[in-house]
PDB file of C-alpha atoms in Angstrom:
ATOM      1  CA  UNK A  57       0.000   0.000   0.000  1.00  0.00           C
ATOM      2  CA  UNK A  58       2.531   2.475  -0.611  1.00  0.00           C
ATOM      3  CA  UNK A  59       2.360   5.785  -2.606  1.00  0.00           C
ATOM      4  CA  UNK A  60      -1.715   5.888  -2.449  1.00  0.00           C
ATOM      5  CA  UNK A  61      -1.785   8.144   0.070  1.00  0.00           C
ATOM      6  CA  UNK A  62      -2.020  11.216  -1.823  1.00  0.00           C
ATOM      7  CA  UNK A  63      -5.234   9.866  -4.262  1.00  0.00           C
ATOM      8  CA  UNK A  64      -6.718   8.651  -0.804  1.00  0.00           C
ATOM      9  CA  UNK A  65      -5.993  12.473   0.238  1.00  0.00           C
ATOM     10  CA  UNK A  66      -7.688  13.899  -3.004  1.00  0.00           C
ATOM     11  CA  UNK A  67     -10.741  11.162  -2.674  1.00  0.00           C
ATOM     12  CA  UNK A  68     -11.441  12.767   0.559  1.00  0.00           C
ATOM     13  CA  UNK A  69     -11.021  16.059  -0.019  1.00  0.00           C
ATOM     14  CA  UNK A  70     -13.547  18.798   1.063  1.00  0.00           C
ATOM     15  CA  UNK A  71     -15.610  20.813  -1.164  1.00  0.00           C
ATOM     16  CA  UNK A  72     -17.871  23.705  -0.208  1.00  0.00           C
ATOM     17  CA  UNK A  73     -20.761  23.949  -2.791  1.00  0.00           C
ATOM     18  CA  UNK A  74     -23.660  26.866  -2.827  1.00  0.00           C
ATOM     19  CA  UNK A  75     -27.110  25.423  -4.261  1.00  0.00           C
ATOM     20  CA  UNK A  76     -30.555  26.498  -4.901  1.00  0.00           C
ATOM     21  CA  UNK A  77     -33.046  24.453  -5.571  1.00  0.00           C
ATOM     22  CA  UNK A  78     -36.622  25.514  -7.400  1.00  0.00           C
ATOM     23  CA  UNK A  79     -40.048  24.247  -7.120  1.00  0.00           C
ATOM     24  CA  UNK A  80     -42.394  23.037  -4.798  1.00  0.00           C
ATOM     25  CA  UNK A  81     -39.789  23.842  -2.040  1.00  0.00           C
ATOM     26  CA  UNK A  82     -41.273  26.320   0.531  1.00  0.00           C
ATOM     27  CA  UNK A  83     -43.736  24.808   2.874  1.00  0.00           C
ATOM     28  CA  UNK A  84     -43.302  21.563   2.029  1.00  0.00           C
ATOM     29  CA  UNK A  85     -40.526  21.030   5.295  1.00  0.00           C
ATOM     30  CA  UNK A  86     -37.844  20.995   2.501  1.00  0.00           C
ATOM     31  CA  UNK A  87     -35.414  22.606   4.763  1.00  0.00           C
ATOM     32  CA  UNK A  88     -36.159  20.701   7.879  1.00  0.00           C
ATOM     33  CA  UNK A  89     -35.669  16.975   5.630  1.00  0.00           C
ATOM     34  CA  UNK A  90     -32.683  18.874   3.783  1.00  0.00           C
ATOM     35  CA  UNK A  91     -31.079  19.485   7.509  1.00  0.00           C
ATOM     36  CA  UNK A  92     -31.504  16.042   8.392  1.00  0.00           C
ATOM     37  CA  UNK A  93     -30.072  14.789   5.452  1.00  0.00           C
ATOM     38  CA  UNK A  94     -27.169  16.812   5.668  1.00  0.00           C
ATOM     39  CA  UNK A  95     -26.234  15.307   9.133  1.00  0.00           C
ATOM     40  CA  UNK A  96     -27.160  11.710   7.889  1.00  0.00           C
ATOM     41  CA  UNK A  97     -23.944  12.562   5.862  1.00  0.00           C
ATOM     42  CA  UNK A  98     -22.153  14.224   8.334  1.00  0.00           C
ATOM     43  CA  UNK A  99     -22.113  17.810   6.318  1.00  0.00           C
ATOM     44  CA  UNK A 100     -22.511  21.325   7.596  1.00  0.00           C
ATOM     45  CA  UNK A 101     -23.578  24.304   6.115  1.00  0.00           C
ATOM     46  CA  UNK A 102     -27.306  25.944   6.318  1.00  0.00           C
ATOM     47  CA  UNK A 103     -30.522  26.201   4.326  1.00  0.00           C
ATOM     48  CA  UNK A 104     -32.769  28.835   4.091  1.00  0.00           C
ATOM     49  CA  UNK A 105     -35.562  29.930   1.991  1.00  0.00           C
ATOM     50  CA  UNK A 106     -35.810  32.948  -0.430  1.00  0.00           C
ATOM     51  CA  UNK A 107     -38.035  35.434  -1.147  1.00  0.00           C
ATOM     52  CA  UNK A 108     -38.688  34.425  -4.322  1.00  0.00           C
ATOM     53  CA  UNK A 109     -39.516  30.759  -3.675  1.00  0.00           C
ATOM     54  CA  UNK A 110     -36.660  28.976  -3.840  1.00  0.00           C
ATOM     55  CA  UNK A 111     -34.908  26.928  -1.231  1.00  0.00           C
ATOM     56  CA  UNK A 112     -30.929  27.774  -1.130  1.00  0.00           C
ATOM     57  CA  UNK A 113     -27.656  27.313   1.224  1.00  0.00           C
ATOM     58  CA  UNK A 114     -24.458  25.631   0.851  1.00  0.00           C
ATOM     59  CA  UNK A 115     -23.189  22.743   1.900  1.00  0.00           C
ATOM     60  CA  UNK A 116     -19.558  21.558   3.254  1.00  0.00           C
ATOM     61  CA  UNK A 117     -18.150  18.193   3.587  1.00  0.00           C
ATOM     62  CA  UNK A 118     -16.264  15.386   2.073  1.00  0.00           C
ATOM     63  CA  UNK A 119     -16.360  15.101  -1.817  1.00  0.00           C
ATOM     64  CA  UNK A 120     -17.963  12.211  -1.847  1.00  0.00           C
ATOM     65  CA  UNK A 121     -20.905  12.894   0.576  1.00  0.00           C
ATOM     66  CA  UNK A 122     -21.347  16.103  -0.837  1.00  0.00           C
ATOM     67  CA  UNK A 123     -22.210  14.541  -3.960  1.00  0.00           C
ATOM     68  CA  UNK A 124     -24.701  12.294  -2.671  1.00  0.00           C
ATOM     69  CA  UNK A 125     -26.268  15.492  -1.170  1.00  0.00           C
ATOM     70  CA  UNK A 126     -26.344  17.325  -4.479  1.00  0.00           C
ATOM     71  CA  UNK A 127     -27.812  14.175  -6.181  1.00  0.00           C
ATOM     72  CA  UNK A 128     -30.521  14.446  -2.951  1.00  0.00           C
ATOM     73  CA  UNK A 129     -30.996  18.158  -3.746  1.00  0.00           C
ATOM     74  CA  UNK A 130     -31.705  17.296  -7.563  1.00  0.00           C
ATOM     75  CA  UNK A 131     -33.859  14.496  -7.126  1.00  0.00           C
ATOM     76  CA  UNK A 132     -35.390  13.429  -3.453  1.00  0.00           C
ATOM     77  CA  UNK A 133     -36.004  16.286  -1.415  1.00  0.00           C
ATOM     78  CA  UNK A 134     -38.912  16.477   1.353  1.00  0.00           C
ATOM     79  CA  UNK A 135     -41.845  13.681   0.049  1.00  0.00           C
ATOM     80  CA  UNK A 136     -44.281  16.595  -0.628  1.00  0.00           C
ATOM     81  CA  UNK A 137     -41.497  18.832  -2.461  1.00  0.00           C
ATOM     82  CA  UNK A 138     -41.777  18.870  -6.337  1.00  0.00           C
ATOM     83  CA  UNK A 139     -37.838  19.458  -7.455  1.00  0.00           C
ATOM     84  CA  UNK A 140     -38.108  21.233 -10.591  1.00  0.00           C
ATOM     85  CA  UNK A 141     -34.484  22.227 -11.037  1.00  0.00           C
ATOM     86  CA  UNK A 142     -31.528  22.320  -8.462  1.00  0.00           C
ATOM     87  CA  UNK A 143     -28.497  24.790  -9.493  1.00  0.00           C
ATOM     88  CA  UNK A 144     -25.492  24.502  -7.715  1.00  0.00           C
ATOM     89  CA  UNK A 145     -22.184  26.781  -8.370  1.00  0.00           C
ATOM     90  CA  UNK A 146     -19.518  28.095  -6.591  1.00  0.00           C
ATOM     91  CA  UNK A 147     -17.906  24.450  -6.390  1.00  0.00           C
ATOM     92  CA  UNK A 148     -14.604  25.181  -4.605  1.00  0.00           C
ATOM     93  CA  UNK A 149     -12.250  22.815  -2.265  1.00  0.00           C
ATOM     94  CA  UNK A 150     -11.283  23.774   0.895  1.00  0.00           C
ATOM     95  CA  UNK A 151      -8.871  22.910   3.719  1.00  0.00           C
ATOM     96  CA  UNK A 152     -11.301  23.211   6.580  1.00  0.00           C
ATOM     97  CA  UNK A 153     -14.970  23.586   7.117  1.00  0.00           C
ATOM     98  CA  UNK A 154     -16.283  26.854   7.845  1.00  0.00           C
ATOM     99  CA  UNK A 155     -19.619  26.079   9.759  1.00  0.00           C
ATOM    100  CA  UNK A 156     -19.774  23.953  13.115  1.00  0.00           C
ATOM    101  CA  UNK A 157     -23.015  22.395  11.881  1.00  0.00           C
ATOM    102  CA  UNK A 158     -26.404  22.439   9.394  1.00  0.00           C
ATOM    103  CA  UNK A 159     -28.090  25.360  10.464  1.00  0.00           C
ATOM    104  CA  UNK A 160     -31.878  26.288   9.176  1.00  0.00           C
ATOM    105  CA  UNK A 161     -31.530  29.813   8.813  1.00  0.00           C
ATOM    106  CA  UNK A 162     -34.614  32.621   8.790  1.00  0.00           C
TER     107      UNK A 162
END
């Protein structure tokens, strides 16, 4: 097992990632199931709603369970949301996590 540490390293990298996801998202208790999902997969980062219907927040983690979050975001959701689109940008890695926790925000 020598020399793998460094793709191990990259594997488990952390990525921040913003998203906002459109639909039937507000009222729905999108952000509560989208809180508990996050700590299923041991992520921080917060969720909040807009004022113009949309759910959004950003999400921090390891690469690989942020992915399965963002694949959550696009297709799963709350069972009463309708997903119609889920945008996600500002993909950057990072060395640390910047939140303590998932936070529902006002």
């Amino acid at each position: 097992a020598g020399g793998g540490g460094v793709a191990m390293a990259e594997g488990e990298g952390l990525l921040s990632v913003d998203y906002e996801v459109s639909g039937r998202v507000q009222g729905v208790f999108f952000r509560k199931y989208t809180q508990t999902e996050a700590k299923r997969l041991g992520l921080v980062g917060w969720v909040q709603n807009t004022s113009h219907g949309t759910v959004q927040g950003q999400i921090q983690g390891p690469a690989a369970r942020v992915r399965e979050m963002q694949e959550w975001l696009r297709k799963i959701g709350s069972p009463q949301s309708r997903i119609s689109q889920a945008d996600f940008n500002n993909e950057k890695k990072i060395v640390a996590l910047e939140h303590q926790d998932f936070k529902i925000l006002k």
